[in-house]
Amino acid sequence: MSATPVNVIPAGLRSWSVSWPGYTPRDITPAELRPSALAHQVPGWAEAAPTPSEVRDWDERQASALVPFELDERGWPLHPQGRTGRTGRNLGRWGENAAADPIVVAGHGANRRVLLITRSDIGVEAIPGGMVDAGETAPAALVRELREETGVDLADHRPVILGRDLVDDWRNSDHAWVASTSALYLLPATVTAVADDDALDATWYPFGSLGQLETAITRAGRTLYAAHRPLLRRALARVLAGGAA
């Protein structure tokens, strides 16, 4: 399965405050999330609402959002960064879908490594992580996702929270998107990592710079997930600023 290409939106028309009568976003809703399918069976990872109109807790969702968002005149959530060129839902929830991304860095200097997985959905190298479950906290999700995808258990480590940000996820649309809590875990040396769950592989890569990381990934015949570049760049900056060079 590969990521669906993103429609290019002119910068001047991205904002919701700019009128665009001819805007025709592409519906990316998969078959299992279309109204006819939801009427018969709701996937365990998704909410049952066929459209945002059936969601009744928008006040609570807005109040707890990692990134603030508004509703349109229909009461539908609007992507905080504006038009995406895509409509519908290819995520579990309408509006914000909270995720957790644990960035594990081990070693120092020339021996510094970062732990990445090969995602099973789009086949690229990415930070191990995933969606926060209902009733789960972000710190708990960070530990759970890392353990499920790599076998590495850092429940007894306290990470540095790097940020709570929108992620340029390939499943984002005008009315459903991903926002993530990213956190940095620092280890003195690499530990055994074994891919499982949504990961096809788990690999420690050189992490002296983002360029070095991408070169190593390319040499392995793989590709770095573009949406995670900003998160990795910020993590490395934090490591270097903290004197862990």
GROMACS .gro file of C-alpha atoms in nm:
model
  245
    1MET     CA    1   0.000   0.000   0.000
    2SER     CA    2   0.140   0.342  -0.090
    3ALA     CA    3   0.060   0.691   0.024
    4THR     CA    4  -0.192   0.882  -0.185
    5PRO     CA    5  -0.038   1.189  -0.355
    6VAL     CA    6  -0.135   1.521  -0.201
    7ASN     CA    7  -0.325   1.774  -0.413
    8VAL     CA    8  -0.123   2.094  -0.440
    9ILE     CA    9  -0.314   2.392  -0.302
   10PRO     CA   10  -0.196   2.740  -0.407
   11ALA     CA   11  -0.061   2.923  -0.103
   12GLY     CA   12  -0.301   3.210  -0.152
   13LEU     CA   13  -0.602   2.979  -0.142
   14ARG     CA   14  -0.505   2.753   0.146
   15SER     CA   15  -0.664   2.963   0.421
   16TRP     CA   16  -1.028   2.893   0.506
   17SER     CA   17  -1.085   3.268   0.526
   18VAL     CA   18  -1.024   3.301   0.151
   19SER     CA   19  -1.327   3.233  -0.067
   20TRP     CA   20  -1.279   2.962  -0.330
   21PRO     CA   21  -1.615   2.876  -0.495
   22GLY     CA   22  -1.452   2.630  -0.736
   23TYR     CA   23  -1.273   2.426  -0.469
   24THR     CA   24  -1.326   2.054  -0.539
   25PRO     CA   25  -1.125   1.841  -0.294
   26ARG     CA   26  -1.079   1.471  -0.370
   27ASP     CA   27  -1.259   1.226  -0.140
   28ILE     CA   28  -1.006   0.987   0.016
   29THR     CA   29  -1.250   0.786   0.229
   30PRO     CA   30  -1.170   0.413   0.198
   31ALA     CA   31  -1.450   0.168   0.135
   32GLU     CA   32  -1.470   0.050   0.498
   33LEU     CA   33  -1.540   0.405   0.622
   34ARG     CA   34  -1.808   0.502   0.372
   35PRO     CA   35  -2.160   0.546   0.514
   36SER     CA   36  -2.296   0.232   0.351
   37ALA     CA   37  -2.019   0.021   0.505
   38LEU     CA   38  -2.042   0.184   0.850
   39ALA     CA   39  -2.413   0.108   0.859
   40HIS     CA   40  -2.325  -0.262   0.863
   41GLN     CA   41  -1.992  -0.279   1.043
   42VAL     CA   42  -1.767  -0.025   1.214
   43PRO     CA   43  -1.393  -0.109   1.218
   44GLY     CA   44  -1.257  -0.142   1.570
   45TRP     CA   45  -1.013   0.146   1.511
   46ALA     CA   46  -1.275   0.394   1.386
   47GLU     CA   47  -1.572   0.587   1.519
   48ALA     CA   48  -1.914   0.514   1.374
   49ALA     CA   49  -2.007   0.866   1.260
   50PRO     CA   50  -2.039   0.865   0.877
   51THR     CA   51  -1.997   1.245   0.868
   52PRO     CA   52  -1.892   1.507   1.125
   53SER     CA   53  -2.260   1.604   1.163
   54GLU     CA   54  -2.317   1.289   1.369
   55VAL     CA   55  -2.039   1.374   1.617
   56ARG     CA   56  -2.189   1.522   1.936
   57ASP     CA   57  -1.885   1.619   2.144
   58TRP     CA   58  -1.714   1.887   1.939
   59ASP     CA   59  -1.685   2.118   2.242
   60GLU     CA   60  -1.487   1.852   2.428
   61ARG     CA   61  -1.274   1.768   2.125
   62GLN     CA   62  -1.187   2.132   2.068
   63ALA     CA   63  -1.104   2.184   2.436
   64SER     CA   64  -0.867   1.884   2.448
   65ALA     CA   65  -0.706   1.929   2.105
   66LEU     CA   66  -0.326   1.938   2.083
   67VAL     CA   67  -0.363   2.201   1.809
   68PRO     CA   68  -0.666   2.437   1.820
   69PHE     CA   69  -0.917   2.407   1.536
   70GLU     CA   70  -1.246   2.567   1.431
   71LEU     CA   71  -1.575   2.437   1.294
   72ASP     CA   72  -1.738   2.557   0.972
   73GLU     CA   73  -2.100   2.671   0.929
   74ARG     CA   74  -2.212   2.307   0.916
   75GLY     CA   75  -2.036   2.227   1.241
   76TRP     CA   76  -1.764   2.031   1.061
   77PRO     CA   77  -1.401   2.052   1.182
   78LEU     CA   78  -1.152   2.241   0.966
   79HIS     CA   79  -0.787   2.144   0.930
   80PRO     CA   80  -0.593   2.406   1.134
   81GLN     CA   81  -0.356   2.479   0.845
   82GLY     CA   82  -0.628   2.526   0.584
   83ARG     CA   83  -0.735   2.338   0.272
   84THR     CA   84  -0.561   2.009   0.198
   85GLY     CA   85  -0.713   1.924  -0.140
   86ARG     CA   86  -0.870   1.615   0.015
   87THR     CA   87  -1.201   1.554   0.188
   88GLY     CA   88  -1.358   1.259   0.367
   89ARG     CA   89  -1.188   1.050   0.635
   90ASN     CA   90  -0.910   0.792   0.622
   91LEU     CA   91  -0.846   0.807   0.997
   92GLY     CA   92  -1.025   0.677   1.304
   93ARG     CA   93  -1.189   1.004   1.404
   94TRP     CA   94  -1.322   1.320   1.248
   95GLY     CA   95  -1.119   1.624   1.344
   96GLU     CA   96  -0.796   1.574   1.534
   97ASN     CA   97  -0.651   1.225   1.571
   98ALA     CA   98  -0.398   1.231   1.854
   99ALA     CA   99  -0.078   1.035   1.800
  100ALA     CA  100   0.240   0.970   1.996
  101ASP     CA  101   0.589   0.957   1.843
  102PRO     CA  102   0.876   0.831   2.065
  103ILE     CA  103   1.216   0.930   1.925
  104VAL     CA  104   1.481   0.703   2.077
  105VAL     CA  105   1.842   0.818   2.045
  106ALA     CA  106   2.132   0.611   2.175
  107GLY     CA  107   2.504   0.679   2.212
  108HIS     CA  108   2.716   0.986   2.153
  109GLY     CA  109   2.913   1.155   1.877
  110ALA     CA  110   3.008   0.922   1.593
  111ASN     CA  111   2.827   0.639   1.769
  112ARG     CA  112   2.494   0.818   1.798
  113ARG     CA  113   2.201   0.621   1.656
  114VAL     CA  114   1.827   0.672   1.620
  115LEU     CA  115   1.570   0.392   1.618
  116LEU     CA  116   1.334   0.383   1.319
  117ILE     CA  117   1.085   0.130   1.189
  118THR     CA  118   0.976   0.036   0.839
  119ARG     CA  119   0.604   0.114   0.831
  120SER     CA  120   0.383  -0.166   0.703
  121ASP     CA  121   0.126   0.072   0.548
  122ILE     CA  122   0.351   0.277   0.321
  123GLY     CA  123   0.686   0.097   0.341
  124VAL     CA  124   0.904   0.389   0.456
  125GLU     CA  125   1.140   0.447   0.748
  126ALA     CA  126   0.965   0.633   1.029
  127ILE     CA  127   0.960   0.704   1.399
  128PRO     CA  128   0.790   0.419   1.586
  129GLY     CA  129   0.455   0.545   1.708
  130GLY     CA  130   0.085   0.554   1.649
  131MET     CA  131  -0.254   0.673   1.765
  132VAL     CA  132  -0.343   0.739   2.127
  133ASP     CA  133  -0.617   0.498   2.232
  134ALA     CA  134  -0.943   0.618   2.384
  135GLY     CA  135  -0.889   0.697   2.752
  136GLU     CA  136  -0.511   0.668   2.716
  137THR     CA  137  -0.263   0.944   2.798
  138ALA     CA  138   0.009   1.051   2.555
  139PRO     CA  139   0.290   0.933   2.789
  140ALA     CA  140   0.128   0.590   2.810
  141ALA     CA  141   0.084   0.578   2.433
  142LEU     CA  142   0.452   0.663   2.379
  143VAL     CA  143   0.560   0.365   2.588
  144ARG     CA  144   0.298   0.128   2.444
  145GLU     CA  145   0.364   0.210   2.077
  146LEU     CA  146   0.740   0.178   2.118
  147ARG     CA  147   0.705  -0.158   2.292
  148GLU     CA  148   0.451  -0.291   2.040
  149GLU     CA  149   0.650  -0.193   1.732
  150THR     CA  150   1.010  -0.254   1.845
  151GLY     CA  151   0.999  -0.461   2.162
  152VAL     CA  152   1.188  -0.183   2.344
  153ASP     CA  153   1.031  -0.109   2.685
  154LEU     CA  154   1.117   0.235   2.824
  155ALA     CA  155   0.841   0.253   3.083
  156ASP     CA  156   1.100   0.340   3.350
  157HIS     CA  157   1.246   0.629   3.146
  158ARG     CA  158   1.123   0.985   3.158
  159PRO     CA  159   1.130   1.138   2.807
  160VAL     CA  160   1.169   1.502   2.708
  161ILE     CA  161   0.848   1.623   2.544
  162LEU     CA  162   0.958   1.800   2.225
  163GLY     CA  163   0.624   1.933   2.105
  164ARG     CA  164   0.260   1.884   2.021
  165ASP     CA  165   0.224   1.949   1.652
  166LEU     CA  166   0.031   1.882   1.335
  167VAL     CA  167   0.183   1.603   1.128
  168ASP     CA  168   0.180   1.611   0.747
  169ASP     CA  169   0.032   1.262   0.743
  170TRP     CA  170  -0.067   1.110   0.408
  171ARG     CA  171  -0.417   1.039   0.546
  172ASN     CA  172  -0.496   1.400   0.639
  173SER     CA  173  -0.799   1.568   0.487
  174ASP     CA  174  -0.989   1.893   0.533
  175HIS     CA  175  -1.194   1.736   0.813
  176ALA     CA  176  -0.966   1.473   0.971
  177TRP     CA  177  -0.595   1.503   1.051
  178VAL     CA  178  -0.312   1.386   1.277
  179ALA     CA  179  -0.153   1.585   1.559
  180SER     CA  180   0.127   1.426   1.758
  181THR     CA  181   0.302   1.447   2.092
  182SER     CA  182   0.668   1.381   2.013
  183ALA     CA  183   0.913   1.288   2.286
  184LEU     CA  184   1.287   1.224   2.307
  185TYR     CA  185   1.432   0.923   2.491
  186LEU     CA  186   1.808   0.920   2.545
  187LEU     CA  187   1.995   0.592   2.601
  188PRO     CA  188   2.367   0.540   2.665
  189ALA     CA  189   2.385   0.268   2.398
  190THR     CA  190   2.162   0.083   2.155
  191VAL     CA  191   1.942  -0.200   2.279
  192THR     CA  192   1.792  -0.495   2.093
  193ALA     CA  193   1.494  -0.393   1.879
  194VAL     CA  194   1.268  -0.643   1.704
  195ALA     CA  195   0.995  -0.532   1.464
  196ASP     CA  196   0.637  -0.628   1.545
  197ASP     CA  197   0.278  -0.503   1.514
  198ASP     CA  198   0.267  -0.234   1.240
  199ALA     CA  199   0.643  -0.248   1.173
  200LEU     CA  200   0.815  -0.458   0.908
  201ASP     CA  201   1.163  -0.385   1.045
  202ALA     CA  202   1.333  -0.197   1.329
  203THR     CA  203   1.674  -0.043   1.262
  204TRP     CA  204   1.927   0.175   1.444
  205TYR     CA  205   2.058   0.437   1.199
  206PRO     CA  206   2.353   0.681   1.229
  207PHE     CA  207   2.225   1.013   1.362
  208GLY     CA  208   2.507   1.265   1.349
  209SER     CA  209   2.296   1.484   1.122
  210LEU     CA  210   1.973   1.458   0.928
  211GLY     CA  211   2.181   1.433   0.610
  212GLN     CA  212   2.379   1.141   0.750
  213LEU     CA  213   2.056   0.969   0.848
  214GLU     CA  214   1.901   1.010   0.504
  215THR     CA  215   2.219   0.889   0.334
  216ALA     CA  216   2.221   0.574   0.547
  217ILE     CA  217   1.854   0.511   0.474
  218THR     CA  218   1.908   0.560   0.101
  219ARG     CA  219   2.206   0.322   0.102
  220ALA     CA  220   1.979   0.063   0.263
  221GLY     CA  221   1.743   0.100  -0.034
  222ARG     CA  222   1.479   0.272   0.175
  223THR     CA  223   1.315   0.615   0.210
  224LEU     CA  224   1.263   0.840   0.512
  225TYR     CA  225   0.901   0.934   0.582
  226ALA     CA  226   0.892   1.303   0.489
  227ALA     CA  227   0.638   1.395   0.757
  228HIS     CA  228   0.886   1.289   1.027
  229ARG     CA  229   1.179   1.498   0.908
  230PRO     CA  230   1.079   1.803   1.119
  231LEU     CA  231   1.037   1.587   1.430
  232LEU     CA  232   1.377   1.421   1.383
  233ARG     CA  233   1.542   1.756   1.309
  234ARG     CA  234   1.406   1.902   1.633
  235ALA     CA  235   1.510   1.595   1.832
  236LEU     CA  236   1.867   1.615   1.702
  237ALA     CA  237   1.882   1.987   1.779
  238ARG     CA  238   1.772   1.911   2.134
  239VAL     CA  239   2.034   1.638   2.171
  240LEU     CA  240   2.312   1.868   2.048
  241ALA     CA  241   2.193   2.161   2.261
  242GLY     CA  242   2.190   1.935   2.566
  243GLY     CA  243   2.556   1.855   2.526
  244ALA     CA  244   2.497   1.495   2.423
  245ALA     CA  245   2.712   1.537   2.112
   0.00000   0.00000   0.00000
